[in-house]
Coordinates of C-alpha atoms and ligand atoms in Angstrom, one line a residue:
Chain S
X18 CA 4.1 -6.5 23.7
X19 CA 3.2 -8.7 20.9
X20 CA 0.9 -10.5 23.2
X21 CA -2.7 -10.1 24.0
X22 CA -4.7 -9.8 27.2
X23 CA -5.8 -13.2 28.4
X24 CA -9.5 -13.5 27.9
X25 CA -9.0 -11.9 24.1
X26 CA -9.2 -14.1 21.0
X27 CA -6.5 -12.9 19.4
X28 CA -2.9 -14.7 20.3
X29 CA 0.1 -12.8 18.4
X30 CA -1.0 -9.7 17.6
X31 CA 0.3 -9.3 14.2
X32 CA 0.4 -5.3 14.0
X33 CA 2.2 -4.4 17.3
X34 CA 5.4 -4.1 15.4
X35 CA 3.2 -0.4 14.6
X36 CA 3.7 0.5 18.2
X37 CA 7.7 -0.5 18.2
X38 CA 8.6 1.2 15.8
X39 CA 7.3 4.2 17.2
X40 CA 8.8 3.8 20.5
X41 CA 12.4 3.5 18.7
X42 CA 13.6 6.7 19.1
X43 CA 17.4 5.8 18.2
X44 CA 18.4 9.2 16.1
X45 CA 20.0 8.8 13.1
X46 CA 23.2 6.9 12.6
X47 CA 25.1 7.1 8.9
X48 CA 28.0 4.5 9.5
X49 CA 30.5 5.6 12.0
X50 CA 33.7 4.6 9.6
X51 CA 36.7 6.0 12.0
X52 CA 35.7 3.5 14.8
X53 CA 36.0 0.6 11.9
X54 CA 38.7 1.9 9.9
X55 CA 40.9 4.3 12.6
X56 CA 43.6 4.5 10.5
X57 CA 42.5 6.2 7.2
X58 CA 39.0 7.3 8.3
X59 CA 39.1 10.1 5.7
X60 CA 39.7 8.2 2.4
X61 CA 37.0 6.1 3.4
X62 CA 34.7 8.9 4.3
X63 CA 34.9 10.3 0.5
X64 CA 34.4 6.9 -1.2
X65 CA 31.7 5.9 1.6
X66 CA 29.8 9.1 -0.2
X67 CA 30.0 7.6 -3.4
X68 CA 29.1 4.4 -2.5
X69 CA 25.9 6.1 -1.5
X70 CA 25.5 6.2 2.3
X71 CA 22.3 8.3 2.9
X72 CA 20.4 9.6 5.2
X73 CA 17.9 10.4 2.3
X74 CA 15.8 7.8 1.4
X75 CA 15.1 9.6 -1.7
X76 CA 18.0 10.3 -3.0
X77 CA 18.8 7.3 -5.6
X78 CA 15.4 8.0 -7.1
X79 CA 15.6 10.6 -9.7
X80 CA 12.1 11.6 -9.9
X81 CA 11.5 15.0 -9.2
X82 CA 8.9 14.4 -6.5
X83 CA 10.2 11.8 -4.5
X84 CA 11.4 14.0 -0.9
X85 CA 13.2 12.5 2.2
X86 CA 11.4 11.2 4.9
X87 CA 10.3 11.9 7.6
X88 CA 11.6 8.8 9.6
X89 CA 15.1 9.3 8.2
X90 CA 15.4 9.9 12.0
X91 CA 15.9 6.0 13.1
X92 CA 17.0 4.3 10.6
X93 CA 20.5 3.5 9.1
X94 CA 20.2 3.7 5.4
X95 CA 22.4 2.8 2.5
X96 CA 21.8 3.0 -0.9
X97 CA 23.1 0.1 -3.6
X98 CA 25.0 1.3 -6.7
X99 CA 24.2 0.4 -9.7
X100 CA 27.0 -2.0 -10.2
X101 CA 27.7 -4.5 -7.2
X102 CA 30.4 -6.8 -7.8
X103 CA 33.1 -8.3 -6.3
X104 CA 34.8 -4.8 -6.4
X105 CA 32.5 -3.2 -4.1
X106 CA 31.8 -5.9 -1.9
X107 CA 34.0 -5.4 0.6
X108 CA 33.6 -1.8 1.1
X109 CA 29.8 -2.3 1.6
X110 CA 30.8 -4.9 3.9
X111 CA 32.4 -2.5 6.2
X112 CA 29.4 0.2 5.8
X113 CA 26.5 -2.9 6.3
X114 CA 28.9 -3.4 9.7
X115 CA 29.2 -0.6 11.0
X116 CA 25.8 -0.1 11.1
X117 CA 24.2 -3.7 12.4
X118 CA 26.6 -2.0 15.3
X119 CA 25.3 1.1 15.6
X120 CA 21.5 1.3 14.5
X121 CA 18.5 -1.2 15.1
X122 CA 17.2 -1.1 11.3
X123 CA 18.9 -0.7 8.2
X124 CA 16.9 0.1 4.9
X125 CA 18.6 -1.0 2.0
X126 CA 17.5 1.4 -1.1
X127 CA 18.2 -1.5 -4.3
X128 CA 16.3 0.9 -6.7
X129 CA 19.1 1.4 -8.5
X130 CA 20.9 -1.9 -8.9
X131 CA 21.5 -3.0 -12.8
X132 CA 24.1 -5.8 -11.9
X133 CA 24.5 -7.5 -9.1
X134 CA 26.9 -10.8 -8.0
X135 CA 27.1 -13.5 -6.1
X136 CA 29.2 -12.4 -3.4
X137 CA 27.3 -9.1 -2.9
X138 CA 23.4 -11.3 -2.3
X139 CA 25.3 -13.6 -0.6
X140 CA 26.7 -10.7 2.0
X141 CA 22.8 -9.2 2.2
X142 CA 21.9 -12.7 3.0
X143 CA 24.5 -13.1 5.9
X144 CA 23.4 -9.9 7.2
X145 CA 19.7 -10.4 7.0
X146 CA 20.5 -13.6 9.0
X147 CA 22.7 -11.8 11.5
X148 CA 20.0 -9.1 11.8
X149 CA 17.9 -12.0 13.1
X150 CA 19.8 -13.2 15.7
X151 CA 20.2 -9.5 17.2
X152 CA 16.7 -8.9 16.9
X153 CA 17.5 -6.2 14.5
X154 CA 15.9 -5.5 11.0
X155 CA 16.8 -5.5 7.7
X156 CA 15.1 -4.1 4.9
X157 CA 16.0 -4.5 1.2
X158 CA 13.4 -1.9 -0.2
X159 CA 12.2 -0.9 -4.2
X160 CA 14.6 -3.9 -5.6
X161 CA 15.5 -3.3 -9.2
X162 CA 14.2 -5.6 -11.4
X163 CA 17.5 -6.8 -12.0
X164 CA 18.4 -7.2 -8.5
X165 CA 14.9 -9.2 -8.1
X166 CA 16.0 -11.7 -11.3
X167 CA 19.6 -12.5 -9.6
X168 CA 17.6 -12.9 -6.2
X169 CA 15.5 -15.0 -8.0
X170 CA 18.2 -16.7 -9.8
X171 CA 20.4 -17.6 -6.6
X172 CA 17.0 -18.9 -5.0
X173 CA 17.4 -16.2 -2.2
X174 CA 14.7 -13.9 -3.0
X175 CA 12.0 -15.7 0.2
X176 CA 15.1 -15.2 2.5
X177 CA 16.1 -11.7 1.9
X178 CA 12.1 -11.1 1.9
X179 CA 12.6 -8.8 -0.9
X180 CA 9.0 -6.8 -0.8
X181 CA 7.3 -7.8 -3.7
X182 CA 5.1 -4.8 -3.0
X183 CA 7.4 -2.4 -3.9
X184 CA 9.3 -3.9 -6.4
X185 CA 10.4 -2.6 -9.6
X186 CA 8.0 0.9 -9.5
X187 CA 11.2 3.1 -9.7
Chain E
X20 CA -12.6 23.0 -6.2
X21 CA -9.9 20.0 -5.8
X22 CA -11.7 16.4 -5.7
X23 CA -10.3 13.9 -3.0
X24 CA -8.6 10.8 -4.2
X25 CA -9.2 7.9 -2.2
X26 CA -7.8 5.0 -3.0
X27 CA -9.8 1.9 -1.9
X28 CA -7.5 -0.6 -1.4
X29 CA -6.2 -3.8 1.2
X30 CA -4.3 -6.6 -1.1
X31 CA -6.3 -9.3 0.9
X32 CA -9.4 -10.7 -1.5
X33 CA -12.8 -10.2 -0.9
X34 CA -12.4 -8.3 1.8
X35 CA -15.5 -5.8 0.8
X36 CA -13.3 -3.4 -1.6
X37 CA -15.7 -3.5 -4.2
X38 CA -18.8 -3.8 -2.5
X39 CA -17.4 -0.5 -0.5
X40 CA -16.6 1.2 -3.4
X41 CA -19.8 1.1 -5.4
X42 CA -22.3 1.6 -2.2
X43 CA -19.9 4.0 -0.7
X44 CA -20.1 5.9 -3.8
X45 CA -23.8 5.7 -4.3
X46 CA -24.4 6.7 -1.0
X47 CA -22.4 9.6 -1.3
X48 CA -23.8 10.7 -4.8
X49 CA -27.5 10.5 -3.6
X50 CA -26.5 13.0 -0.9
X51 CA -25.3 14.9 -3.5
X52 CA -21.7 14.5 -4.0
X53 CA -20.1 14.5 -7.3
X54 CA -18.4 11.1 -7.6
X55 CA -16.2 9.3 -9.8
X56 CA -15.4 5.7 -9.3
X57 CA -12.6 4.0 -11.5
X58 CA -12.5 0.5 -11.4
X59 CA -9.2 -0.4 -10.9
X60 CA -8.9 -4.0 -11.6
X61 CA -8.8 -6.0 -14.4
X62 CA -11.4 -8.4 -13.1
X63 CA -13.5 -5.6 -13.9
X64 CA -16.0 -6.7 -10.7
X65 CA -16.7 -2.7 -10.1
X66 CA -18.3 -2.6 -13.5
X67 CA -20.2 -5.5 -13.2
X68 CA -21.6 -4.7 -10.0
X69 CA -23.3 -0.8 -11.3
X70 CA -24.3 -2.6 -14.3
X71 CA -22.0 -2.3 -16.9
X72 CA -20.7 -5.4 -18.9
X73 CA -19.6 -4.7 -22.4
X74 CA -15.7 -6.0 -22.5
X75 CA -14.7 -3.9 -25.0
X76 CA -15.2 -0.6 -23.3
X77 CA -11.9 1.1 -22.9
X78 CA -11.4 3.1 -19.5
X79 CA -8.5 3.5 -17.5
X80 CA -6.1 1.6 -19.2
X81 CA -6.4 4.0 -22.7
X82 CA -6.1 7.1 -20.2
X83 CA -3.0 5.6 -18.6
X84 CA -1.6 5.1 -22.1
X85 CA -2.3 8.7 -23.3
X86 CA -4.1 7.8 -25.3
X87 CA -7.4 9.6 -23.5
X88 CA -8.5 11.4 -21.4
X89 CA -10.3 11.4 -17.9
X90 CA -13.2 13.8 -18.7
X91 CA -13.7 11.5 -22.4
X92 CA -13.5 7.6 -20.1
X93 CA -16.3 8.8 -17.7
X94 CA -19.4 7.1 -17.9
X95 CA -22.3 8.3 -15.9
X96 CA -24.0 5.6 -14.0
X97 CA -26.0 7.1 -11.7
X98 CA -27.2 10.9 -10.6
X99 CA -24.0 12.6 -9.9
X100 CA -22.5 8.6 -9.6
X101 CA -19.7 8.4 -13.5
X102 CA -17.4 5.3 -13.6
X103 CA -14.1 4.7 -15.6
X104 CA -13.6 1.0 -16.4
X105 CA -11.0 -0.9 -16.1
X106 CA -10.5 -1.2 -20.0
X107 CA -9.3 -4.2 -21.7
X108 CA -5.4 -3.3 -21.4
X109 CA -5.4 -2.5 -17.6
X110 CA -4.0 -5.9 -17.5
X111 CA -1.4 -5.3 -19.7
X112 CA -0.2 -2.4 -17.9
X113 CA -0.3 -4.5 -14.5
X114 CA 2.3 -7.0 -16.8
X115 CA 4.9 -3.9 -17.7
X116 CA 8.3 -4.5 -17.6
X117 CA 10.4 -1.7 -19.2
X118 CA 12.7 -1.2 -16.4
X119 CA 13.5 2.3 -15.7
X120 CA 10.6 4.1 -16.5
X121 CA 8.1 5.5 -14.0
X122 CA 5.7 3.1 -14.3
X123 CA 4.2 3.8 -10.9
X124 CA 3.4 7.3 -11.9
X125 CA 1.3 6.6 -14.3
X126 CA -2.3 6.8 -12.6
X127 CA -1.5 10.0 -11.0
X128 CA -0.2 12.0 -14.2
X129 CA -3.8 10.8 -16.0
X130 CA -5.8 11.9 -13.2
X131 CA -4.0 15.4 -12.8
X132 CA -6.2 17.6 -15.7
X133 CA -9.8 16.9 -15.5
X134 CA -10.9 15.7 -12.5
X135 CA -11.6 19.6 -11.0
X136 CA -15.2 19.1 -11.2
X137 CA -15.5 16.4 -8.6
X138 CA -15.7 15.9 -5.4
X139 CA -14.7 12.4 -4.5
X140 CA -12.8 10.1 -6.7
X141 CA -12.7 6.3 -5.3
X142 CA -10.0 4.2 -7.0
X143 CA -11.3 0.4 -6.4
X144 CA -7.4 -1.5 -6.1
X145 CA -7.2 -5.1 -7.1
X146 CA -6.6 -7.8 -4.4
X147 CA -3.0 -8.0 -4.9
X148 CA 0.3 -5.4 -4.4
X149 CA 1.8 -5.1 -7.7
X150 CA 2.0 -2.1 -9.9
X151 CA -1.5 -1.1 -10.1
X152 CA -1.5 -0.9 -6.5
X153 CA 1.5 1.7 -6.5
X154 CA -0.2 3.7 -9.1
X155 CA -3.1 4.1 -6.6
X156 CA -1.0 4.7 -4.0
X157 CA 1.3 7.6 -6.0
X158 CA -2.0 8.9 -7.2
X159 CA -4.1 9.0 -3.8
X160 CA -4.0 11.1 -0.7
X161 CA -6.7 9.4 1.0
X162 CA -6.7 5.4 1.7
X163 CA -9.8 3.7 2.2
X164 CA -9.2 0.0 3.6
X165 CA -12.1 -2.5 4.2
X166 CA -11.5 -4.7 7.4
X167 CA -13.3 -8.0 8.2
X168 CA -12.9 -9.0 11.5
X169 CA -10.7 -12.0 11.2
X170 CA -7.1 -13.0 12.3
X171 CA -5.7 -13.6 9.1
X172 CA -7.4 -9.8 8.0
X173 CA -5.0 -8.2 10.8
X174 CA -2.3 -10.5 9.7
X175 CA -3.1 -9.5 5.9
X176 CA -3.3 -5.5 7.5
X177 CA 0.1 -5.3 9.0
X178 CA 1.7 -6.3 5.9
X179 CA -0.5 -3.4 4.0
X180 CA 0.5 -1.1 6.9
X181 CA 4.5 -1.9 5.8
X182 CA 4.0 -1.2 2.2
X183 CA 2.0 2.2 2.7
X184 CA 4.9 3.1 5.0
X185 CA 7.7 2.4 2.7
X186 CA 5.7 4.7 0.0
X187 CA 5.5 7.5 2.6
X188 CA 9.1 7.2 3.4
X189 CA 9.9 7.5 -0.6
X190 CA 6.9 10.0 -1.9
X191 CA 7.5 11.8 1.0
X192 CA 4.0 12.1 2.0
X193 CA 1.7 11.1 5.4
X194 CA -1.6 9.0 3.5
X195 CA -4.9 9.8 5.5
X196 CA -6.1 5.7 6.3
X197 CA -9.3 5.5 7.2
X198 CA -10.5 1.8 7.9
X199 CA -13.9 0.4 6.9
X200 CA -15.3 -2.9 8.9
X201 CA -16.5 -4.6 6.6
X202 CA -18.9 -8.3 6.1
X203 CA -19.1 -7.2 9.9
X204 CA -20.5 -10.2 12.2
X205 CA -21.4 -8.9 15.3
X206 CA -22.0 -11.9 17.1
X207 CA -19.1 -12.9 16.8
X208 CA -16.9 -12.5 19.7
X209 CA -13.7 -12.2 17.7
X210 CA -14.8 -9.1 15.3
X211 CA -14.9 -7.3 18.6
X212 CA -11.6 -8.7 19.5
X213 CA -10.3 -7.7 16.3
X214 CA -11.6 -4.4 16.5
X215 CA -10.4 -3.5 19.4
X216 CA -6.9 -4.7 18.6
X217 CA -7.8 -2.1 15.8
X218 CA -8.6 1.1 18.0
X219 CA -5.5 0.4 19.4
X220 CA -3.0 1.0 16.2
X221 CA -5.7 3.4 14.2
X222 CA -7.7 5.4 17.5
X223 CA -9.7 7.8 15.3
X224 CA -9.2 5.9 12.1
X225 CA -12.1 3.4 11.8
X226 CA -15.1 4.7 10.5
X227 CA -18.1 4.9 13.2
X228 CA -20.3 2.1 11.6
X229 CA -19.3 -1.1 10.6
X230 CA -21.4 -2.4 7.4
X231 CA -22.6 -5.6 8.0
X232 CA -22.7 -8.8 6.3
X233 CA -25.5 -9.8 5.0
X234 CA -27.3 -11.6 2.0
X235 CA -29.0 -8.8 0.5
X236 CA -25.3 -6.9 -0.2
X237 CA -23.7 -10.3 -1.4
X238 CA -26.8 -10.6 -4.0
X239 CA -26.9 -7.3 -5.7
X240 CA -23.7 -7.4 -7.9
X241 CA -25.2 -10.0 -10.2
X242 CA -28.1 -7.4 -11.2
X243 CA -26.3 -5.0 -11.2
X244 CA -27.6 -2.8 -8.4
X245 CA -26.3 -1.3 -5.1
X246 CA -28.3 -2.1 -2.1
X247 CA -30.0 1.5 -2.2
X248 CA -31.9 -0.3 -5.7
X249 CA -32.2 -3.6 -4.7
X250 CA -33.1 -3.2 -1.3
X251 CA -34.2 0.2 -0.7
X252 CA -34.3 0.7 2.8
X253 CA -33.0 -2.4 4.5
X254 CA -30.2 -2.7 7.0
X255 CA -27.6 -3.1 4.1
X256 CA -28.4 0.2 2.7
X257 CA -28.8 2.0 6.1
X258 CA -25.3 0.6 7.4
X259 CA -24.2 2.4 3.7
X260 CA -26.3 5.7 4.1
X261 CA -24.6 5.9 7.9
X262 CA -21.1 4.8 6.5
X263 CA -21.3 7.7 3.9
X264 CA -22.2 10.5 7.1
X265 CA -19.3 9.3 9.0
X266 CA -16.9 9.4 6.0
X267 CA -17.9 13.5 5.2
X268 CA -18.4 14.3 9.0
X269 CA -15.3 12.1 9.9
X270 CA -16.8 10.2 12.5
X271 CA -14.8 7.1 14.2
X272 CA -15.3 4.6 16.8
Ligands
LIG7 N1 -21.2 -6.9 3.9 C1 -21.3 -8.0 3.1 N2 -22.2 -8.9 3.3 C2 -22.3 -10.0 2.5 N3 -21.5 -10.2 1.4 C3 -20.6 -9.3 1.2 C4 -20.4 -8.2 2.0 N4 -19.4 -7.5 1.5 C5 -18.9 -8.2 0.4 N5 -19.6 -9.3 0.2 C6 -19.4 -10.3 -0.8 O1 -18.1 -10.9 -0.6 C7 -17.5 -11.0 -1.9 C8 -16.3 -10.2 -2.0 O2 -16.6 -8.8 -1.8 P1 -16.0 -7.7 -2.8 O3 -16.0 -8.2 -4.2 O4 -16.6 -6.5 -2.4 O5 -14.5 -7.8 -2.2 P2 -13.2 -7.3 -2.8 O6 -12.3 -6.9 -1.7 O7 -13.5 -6.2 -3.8 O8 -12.7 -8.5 -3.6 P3 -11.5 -8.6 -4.6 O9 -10.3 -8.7 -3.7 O10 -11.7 -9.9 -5.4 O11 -11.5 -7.4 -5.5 C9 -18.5 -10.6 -3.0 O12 -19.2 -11.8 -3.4 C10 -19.5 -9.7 -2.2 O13 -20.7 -9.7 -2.8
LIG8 MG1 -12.9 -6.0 -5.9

């Protein structure tokens, strides 16, 4: 796909990721808990809301303006809280997995992020790297600039390709 | 009447943003359009290129602040041609940092009163994709991105084409892109490899005539002309005249 016709100049073609994307037609997948957690699938279910599952990108952004999208369709999506710690870790654990299983992209909303640890970067960091290895994608979009400083801090910022683009704007 | 608000952008430098934006815009306002360029980086090169240098001029930056307003920045330039500079403090405003307020907003809230009367406003980005560049892209509808016909252009485009998606996702809105080739060689056997590599992601999306590189269009900023001055007639300024039909008529390769 990525590859040209023989007699072009052009090797990689650098924009054909445009054309995947398109072809993914995967609907939407919020994280199926009850396969994960069969046992208490509903008390997860209410704290998996607060934690801020969405299937509206738009929804951790207060201004008044900002809709969902239209591509809502094929992603997974999660949305950081604004305190991640060593509290919360584990639970967005189980959420990050439960998608890498069941969708081919997961956008990560950090807008609202005002603290982050160690352990919470470090999990991102596993699961950008496990993302690779399925030939999946992860996106860490609109990182606070708190969440950028910590990234920066841990030296982990290049690897989670935290979009300097669209940094800090919200 | 509602102007247009094309944002002229691609964070790659020298790419032709400038040079589109002033001769675009000339073009335009010679066939009678009502046009309003702000130059929208602090390097000021817009300004310098139709011929205005003082450094004290405020512009953009003092109507981003509040602290004017869009009808009081514009200067006029040209027959139905006004320009907003960049304004010493644009810079500071690219160097922001109180977190939590809606700092990417702030272009399109200044341009909301005022602008009524005309019919094309060109917003002329800065080569890089920090927080000027999301201003434009809160405050625009249309995007206007120069192309050359290089690898590391196409390279440079697919990371553009992420960003504008991500700000469609969150403002919720679909951009119109138009693509301008720009310092166009034609004998070169790569610009046609790299433009058809375009058709193929943008079919309808590149405008019909690619503008050209030549000497006369790389000499005229430093007197402070467009082509259409300093070199009435030649190829430069017809490639411009042409670019400016298919732009209203919306003709594409
Ligand atoms: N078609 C052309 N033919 C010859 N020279 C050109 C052409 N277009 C642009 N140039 C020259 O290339 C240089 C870069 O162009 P320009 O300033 O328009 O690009 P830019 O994208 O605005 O750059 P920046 O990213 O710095 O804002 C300038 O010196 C300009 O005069
Ligand atoms: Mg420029």
């Amino acid at each position: 796909m990525a590859e040209q016709e023989e007699n072009s100049m052009i090797g990689y073609d650098p924009l054909a990721w445009m054309h995947e994307a398109e072809e993914e037609e995967s609907p939407t997948r919020s994280a199926p808990l009850s396969a994960a957690l069969p046992d208490d699938s509903a008390i997860f279910d209410d704290d998996m809301a607060d934690a801020g599952v969405e299937t509206e990108p738009g929804a951790a952004l207060n201004a008044a303006d900002l809709q969902p999208s239209a591509d809502a369709e094929t992603t997974g999506r999660i949305i950081l809280e604004p305190l991640q710690n060593i509290q919360t870790v584990s639970q967005l654990h189980q959420q990050l997995r439960c998608m890498l299983d069941s969708c081919n992209k997961i956008d990560i909303d950090a807008s609202a992020v005002s603290q982050i640890d160690t352990a919470t970067l470090q999990l991102l960091l596993v699961l950008k790297l496990t993302a690779v290895k399925l030939r999946k994608e992860v996106n860490i979009d609109f990182p606070s600039e708190k969440f950028m400083e910590a990234a920066d801090l841990l030296g982990v910022s290049e690897m989670l390709s935290v979009d300097q683009a669209v940094s800090g704007f919200f | 009447m509602t102007s247009r608000i094309v944002a002229v952008l691609n964070q790659k430098g020298g790419v032709g943003k400038t040079t589109t934006t002033v001769n675009l815009a000339h073009a335009l306002a010679r066939m009678g359009k009502k046009i309003t360029v702000i130059d929208f980086d602090p390097q000021s090169h817009l300004a310098v290129a139709l011929g205005v240098v003082s450094k004290q001029q405020t512009g953009i930056d003092e109507i981003m602040l509040g602290h004017a307003t869009f009808t009081q920045q514009q200067i006029p330039v040209r027959e139905n041609l006004n320009l907003i500079v960049a304004g010493p403090r644009l810079q500071e405003i690219e160097q922001l940092r109180e977190s939590g307020s809606h700092r990417g907003d702030l272009l399109r809230k200044a341009l909301a009163p005022g602008t009524d009367d005309r019919d094309l406003i060109f917003i002329d980005c800065p080569p890089s994709s920090g927080i000027l560049v999301a201003n434009a892209l809160f405050a625009a509808e249309e995007l206007l991105v120069p192309m050359t016909s290089d690898y590391l252009a196409l390279q440079g485009l697919s990371h553009l084409m992420g960003t504008i998606k991500k700000f469609e996702a969150v403002l919720n809105k679909k951009y119109r892109l138009q693509i301008v080739m720009s310092r166009y060689i034609p004998t070169r056997r790569l610009s046609k490899d790299v433009v058809s590599t375009l058709k193929k992601y943008f079919p309808q999306q590149i405008l019909a005539t690619p503008v050209r590189e030549t000497a006369a269009l790389a000499e005229c900023p430093s007197f402070g002309k467009t082509v259409f001055e300093y070199r009435p007639g030649w190829r430069s300024a017809k490639d411009f005249e042409a670019l400016a039909g298919d732009f209203l008529a919306g003709r594409m390769m």
